[in-house]
């Protein structure tokens, strides 16, 4: 079932048959640079199970991002709850296979995820929480109309990683929509 679609892409829930396609992404050290290490098989499976649990509990999670032209899974994009400055916030996340970078797919998917968050889920604010060294991801968030709202430290694999919380609020989103209409 399609969750949301754009001109070139659509998202759907992942299942166990996506394990290898997911491993190809999460086991690439370049893709996982911001997470400090590429995942082993167990971590890929646990990541997949996390998303399956989120689909059941929350009705959303990181979905498979599919290129319409080839029906290939080129990455993940979706909406998950994350902790930021002591609160639970809804986050747009995106991770793409390396051979698919720099073709505008992340921003195309992130903009559609933002529309889904505001128009389907009715949320008031949506975030992207990004490690302070991840320029590519920050550029996607900025292009998605988000502003920096604060900073937080996340602890992954024994490392303290400063993150910026980018977000866009519903009134700003509605302003974007109105200014796009002549
Ligand atoms: C971040 C990521 C999803 C970007 O994907 P992408 O499809 O290449 O991004 P897009 O082509 O949609 O680019 C959107 C904007 O970001 C900018 N951008 C993309 N990659 C960039 C890079 N390496 N350095 C600087 N800017 C970059 C683009 O220039 C573009 O802006 P522009 O149109 O004004 O030029 C991809 O690099 C990725 O999967 N990285 C690893 C996983 C990750 O870090 N995910 C985010 C975790 S918070």
Short mmCIF file of C-alpha atoms and ligand atoms in Angstrom, two decimals:
data_model
loop_
_atom_site.label_atom_id
_atom_site.label_comp_id
_atom_site.label_asym_id
_atom_site.label_seq_id
_atom_site.Cartn_x
_atom_site.Cartn_y
_atom_site.Cartn_z
CA UNK A 1 0.00 0.00 0.00
CA UNK A 2 1.33 3.42 -0.97
CA UNK A 3 1.68 5.83 1.99
CA UNK A 4 2.53 8.95 0.00
CA UNK A 5 3.83 9.60 -3.48
CA UNK A 6 5.63 12.28 -5.45
CA UNK A 7 6.44 12.67 -9.12
CA UNK A 8 9.30 10.14 -9.02
CA UNK A 9 8.89 8.33 -5.71
CA UNK A 10 6.51 6.59 -3.37
CA UNK A 11 6.74 5.14 0.14
CA UNK A 12 5.37 1.88 1.51
CA UNK A 13 5.82 -0.12 4.69
CA UNK A 14 8.85 -2.41 4.81
CA UNK A 15 8.63 -6.11 5.63
CA UNK A 16 11.10 -8.96 6.11
CA UNK A 17 11.55 -9.37 2.36
CA UNK A 18 13.27 -5.93 2.38
CA UNK A 19 16.03 -7.13 4.73
CA UNK A 20 18.78 -7.35 2.08
CA UNK A 21 17.85 -4.03 0.44
CA UNK A 22 17.91 -2.43 3.89
CA UNK A 23 21.26 -4.05 4.74
CA UNK A 24 22.76 -2.69 1.50
CA UNK A 25 21.99 0.80 2.84
CA UNK A 26 22.67 0.43 6.57
CA UNK A 27 25.90 -1.53 6.06
CA UNK A 28 27.45 1.15 3.84
CA UNK A 29 29.95 3.13 6.01
CA UNK A 30 29.46 6.29 3.88
CA UNK A 31 25.68 6.27 4.37
CA UNK A 32 26.16 5.59 8.10
CA UNK A 33 28.87 8.22 8.57
CA UNK A 34 26.71 10.34 10.90
CA UNK A 35 25.99 7.24 13.05
CA UNK A 36 29.75 6.53 13.43
CA UNK A 37 29.56 2.94 12.20
CA UNK A 38 27.99 0.69 9.59
CA UNK A 39 25.49 -1.78 11.04
CA UNK A 40 26.10 -5.50 11.47
CA UNK A 41 23.40 -8.03 10.48
CA UNK A 42 21.85 -8.03 13.95
CA UNK A 43 21.57 -4.24 14.02
CA UNK A 44 19.92 -4.20 10.58
CA UNK A 45 17.33 -6.71 11.79
CA UNK A 46 16.72 -4.73 14.96
CA UNK A 47 16.29 -1.51 12.90
CA UNK A 48 13.76 -3.33 10.69
CA UNK A 49 11.88 -4.67 13.73
CA UNK A 50 11.81 -1.17 15.21
CA UNK A 51 10.04 0.11 12.10
CA UNK A 52 7.58 -2.82 12.09
CA UNK A 53 6.77 -2.04 15.75
CA UNK A 54 6.33 1.65 14.94
CA UNK A 55 3.90 0.89 12.07
CA UNK A 56 1.77 -1.08 14.55
CA UNK A 57 2.02 1.29 17.53
CA UNK A 58 2.13 4.71 15.85
CA UNK A 59 0.74 4.06 12.37
CA UNK A 60 3.99 5.39 10.86
CA UNK A 61 7.75 4.90 10.96
CA UNK A 62 10.56 4.93 8.44
CA UNK A 63 9.06 3.62 5.21
CA UNK A 64 10.74 2.11 2.14
CA UNK A 65 11.39 4.80 -0.47
CA UNK A 66 10.72 3.39 -3.94
CA UNK A 67 11.79 4.86 -7.28
CA UNK A 68 8.71 4.60 -9.52
CA UNK A 69 10.71 4.22 -12.72
CA UNK A 70 12.49 1.02 -11.61
CA UNK A 71 10.40 -0.10 -8.58
CA UNK A 72 13.74 -0.21 -6.75
CA UNK A 73 14.01 0.55 -3.01
CA UNK A 74 16.49 3.45 -2.99
CA UNK A 75 16.29 4.32 0.69
CA UNK A 76 13.99 5.16 3.55
CA UNK A 77 11.97 8.19 4.47
CA UNK A 78 9.27 8.61 7.08
CA UNK A 79 8.03 9.87 10.39
CA UNK A 80 9.15 8.66 13.81
CA UNK A 81 8.89 9.94 17.37
CA UNK A 82 12.23 11.09 18.78
CA UNK A 83 13.40 12.72 22.01
CA UNK A 84 14.56 16.30 21.69
CA UNK A 85 15.32 18.52 24.69
CA UNK A 86 13.32 16.23 26.98
CA UNK A 87 10.24 16.07 24.77
CA UNK A 88 8.87 13.58 22.27
CA UNK A 89 8.68 15.19 18.81
CA UNK A 90 7.66 13.92 15.39
CA UNK A 91 10.67 13.69 13.07
CA UNK A 92 11.06 13.44 9.31
CA UNK A 93 13.95 11.06 8.67
CA UNK A 94 15.68 10.19 5.39
CA UNK A 95 18.51 7.85 4.36
CA UNK A 96 19.35 7.08 0.76
CA UNK A 97 21.51 4.51 -0.99
CA UNK A 98 24.73 6.23 -1.98
CA UNK A 99 24.36 5.76 -5.76
CA UNK A 100 21.09 7.73 -5.51
CA UNK A 101 22.47 10.85 -3.80
CA UNK A 102 22.45 14.30 -5.45
CA UNK A 103 19.41 13.75 -7.63
CA UNK A 104 16.94 15.66 -5.48
CA UNK A 105 15.29 12.49 -4.12
CA UNK A 106 15.76 13.33 -0.42
CA UNK A 107 14.17 16.76 -0.67
CA UNK A 108 11.34 15.41 -2.86
CA UNK A 109 10.59 12.74 -0.24
CA UNK A 110 11.09 15.04 2.77
CA UNK A 111 8.67 17.64 1.39
CA UNK A 112 6.04 14.94 0.86
CA UNK A 113 6.64 13.57 4.39
CA UNK A 114 6.11 17.10 5.73
CA UNK A 115 2.80 17.41 3.84
CA UNK A 116 1.75 14.01 5.19
CA UNK A 117 2.63 15.04 8.78
CA UNK A 118 0.57 18.24 8.62
CA UNK A 119 -2.30 17.22 6.37
CA UNK A 120 -2.81 13.52 7.20
CA UNK A 121 -1.56 13.31 10.78
CA UNK A 122 -2.66 16.82 11.76
CA UNK A 123 0.54 17.58 13.67
CA UNK A 124 1.44 21.13 14.76
CA UNK A 125 5.22 20.96 14.28
CA UNK A 126 7.57 18.51 12.61
CA UNK A 127 11.32 18.18 13.20
CA UNK A 128 14.48 16.86 11.63
CA UNK A 129 17.13 16.24 14.29
CA UNK A 130 20.55 16.32 12.69
CA UNK A 131 24.11 15.79 13.85
CA UNK A 132 25.95 19.11 13.70
CA UNK A 133 28.49 17.72 11.21
CA UNK A 134 25.90 16.40 8.72
CA UNK A 135 25.83 19.24 6.17
CA UNK A 136 23.93 17.26 3.51
CA UNK A 137 21.08 16.49 5.88
CA UNK A 138 20.98 20.06 7.21
CA UNK A 139 20.66 21.36 3.65
CA UNK A 140 17.72 19.04 3.07
CA UNK A 141 16.03 20.35 6.26
CA UNK A 142 16.65 24.01 5.30
CA UNK A 143 15.29 23.36 1.81
CA UNK A 144 12.30 21.75 3.49
CA UNK A 145 11.49 25.12 5.11
CA UNK A 146 12.86 24.23 8.54
CA UNK A 147 14.68 26.50 11.02
CA UNK A 148 17.04 25.61 13.85
CA UNK A 149 15.11 25.61 17.16
CA UNK A 150 17.79 24.29 19.50
CA UNK A 151 20.65 21.95 20.21
CA UNK A 152 20.81 18.65 22.08
CA UNK A 153 23.42 16.00 22.77
CA UNK A 154 22.69 12.41 21.74
CA UNK A 155 24.65 9.45 23.00
CA UNK A 156 25.28 6.77 20.38
CA UNK A 157 27.79 3.97 20.76
CA UNK A 158 29.57 5.68 23.65
CA UNK A 159 30.02 8.96 21.75
CA UNK A 160 28.42 12.31 22.65
CA UNK A 161 27.06 13.75 19.41
CA UNK A 162 25.76 17.33 19.29
CA UNK A 163 22.58 17.58 17.20
CA UNK A 164 20.56 20.53 15.93
CA UNK A 165 16.77 20.38 16.09
CA UNK A 166 15.36 21.82 12.86
CA UNK A 167 11.61 22.21 12.62
CA UNK A 168 8.73 23.75 10.73
CA UNK A 169 5.42 24.70 12.39
CA UNK A 170 2.00 24.33 10.85
CA UNK A 171 1.46 28.09 10.39
CA UNK A 172 4.79 28.33 8.56
CA UNK A 173 3.81 25.36 6.38
CA UNK A 174 0.45 26.97 5.55
CA UNK A 175 2.29 30.22 4.74
CA UNK A 176 4.53 28.27 2.33
CA UNK A 177 1.48 26.78 0.64
CA UNK A 178 -0.21 30.19 0.28
CA UNK A 179 2.88 31.91 -1.08
CA UNK A 180 3.22 29.11 -3.68
CA UNK A 181 -0.27 30.00 -5.00
CA UNK A 182 -0.21 32.95 -7.45
C1 LIG B 1 21.30 13.42 3.49
C2 LIG B 1 20.86 12.67 2.23
C3 LIG B 1 19.56 11.94 2.52
C4 LIG B 1 20.68 13.70 1.08
O1 LIG B 1 20.15 12.99 -0.03
P1 LIG B 1 20.16 13.56 -1.53
O2 LIG B 1 19.08 12.84 -2.28
O3 LIG B 1 21.53 13.52 -2.06
O4 LIG B 1 19.73 15.08 -1.32
P2 LIG B 1 19.06 16.00 -2.44
O5 LIG B 1 19.65 15.64 -3.76
O6 LIG B 1 17.57 15.96 -2.30
O7 LIG B 1 19.58 17.44 -2.03
C5 LIG B 1 18.79 18.38 -1.28
C6 LIG B 1 19.66 19.57 -0.95
O8 LIG B 1 20.70 19.19 -0.06
C7 LIG B 1 21.97 19.51 -0.62
N1 LIG B 1 22.94 18.43 -0.41
C8 LIG B 1 22.76 17.12 -0.69
N2 LIG B 1 23.91 16.45 -0.43
C9 LIG B 1 24.80 17.38 0.00
C10 LIG B 1 26.15 17.32 0.43
N3 LIG B 1 26.83 16.15 0.45
N4 LIG B 1 26.78 18.46 0.85
C11 LIG B 1 26.11 19.63 0.83
N5 LIG B 1 24.83 19.78 0.43
C12 LIG B 1 24.19 18.65 0.02
C13 LIG B 1 21.75 19.64 -2.09
O9 LIG B 1 22.70 20.52 -2.61
C14 LIG B 1 20.34 20.12 -2.21
O10 LIG B 1 20.24 21.52 -2.17
P3 LIG B 1 20.24 22.33 -3.56
O11 LIG B 1 19.11 21.76 -4.38
O12 LIG B 1 19.99 23.72 -3.11
O13 LIG B 1 21.53 22.09 -4.19
C15 LIG B 1 21.93 11.63 1.80
O14 LIG B 1 23.17 12.29 1.68
C16 LIG B 1 22.06 10.48 2.78
O15 LIG B 1 21.32 9.49 2.70
N6 LIG B 1 23.04 10.59 3.71
C17 LIG B 1 23.31 9.54 4.69
C18 LIG B 1 22.18 9.33 5.68
C19 LIG B 1 21.92 10.56 6.52
O16 LIG B 1 22.85 11.22 6.99
N7 LIG B 1 20.62 10.83 6.73
C20 LIG B 1 20.19 11.94 7.55
C21 LIG B 1 20.28 11.61 8.99
S1 LIG B 1 19.77 13.03 9.97
#
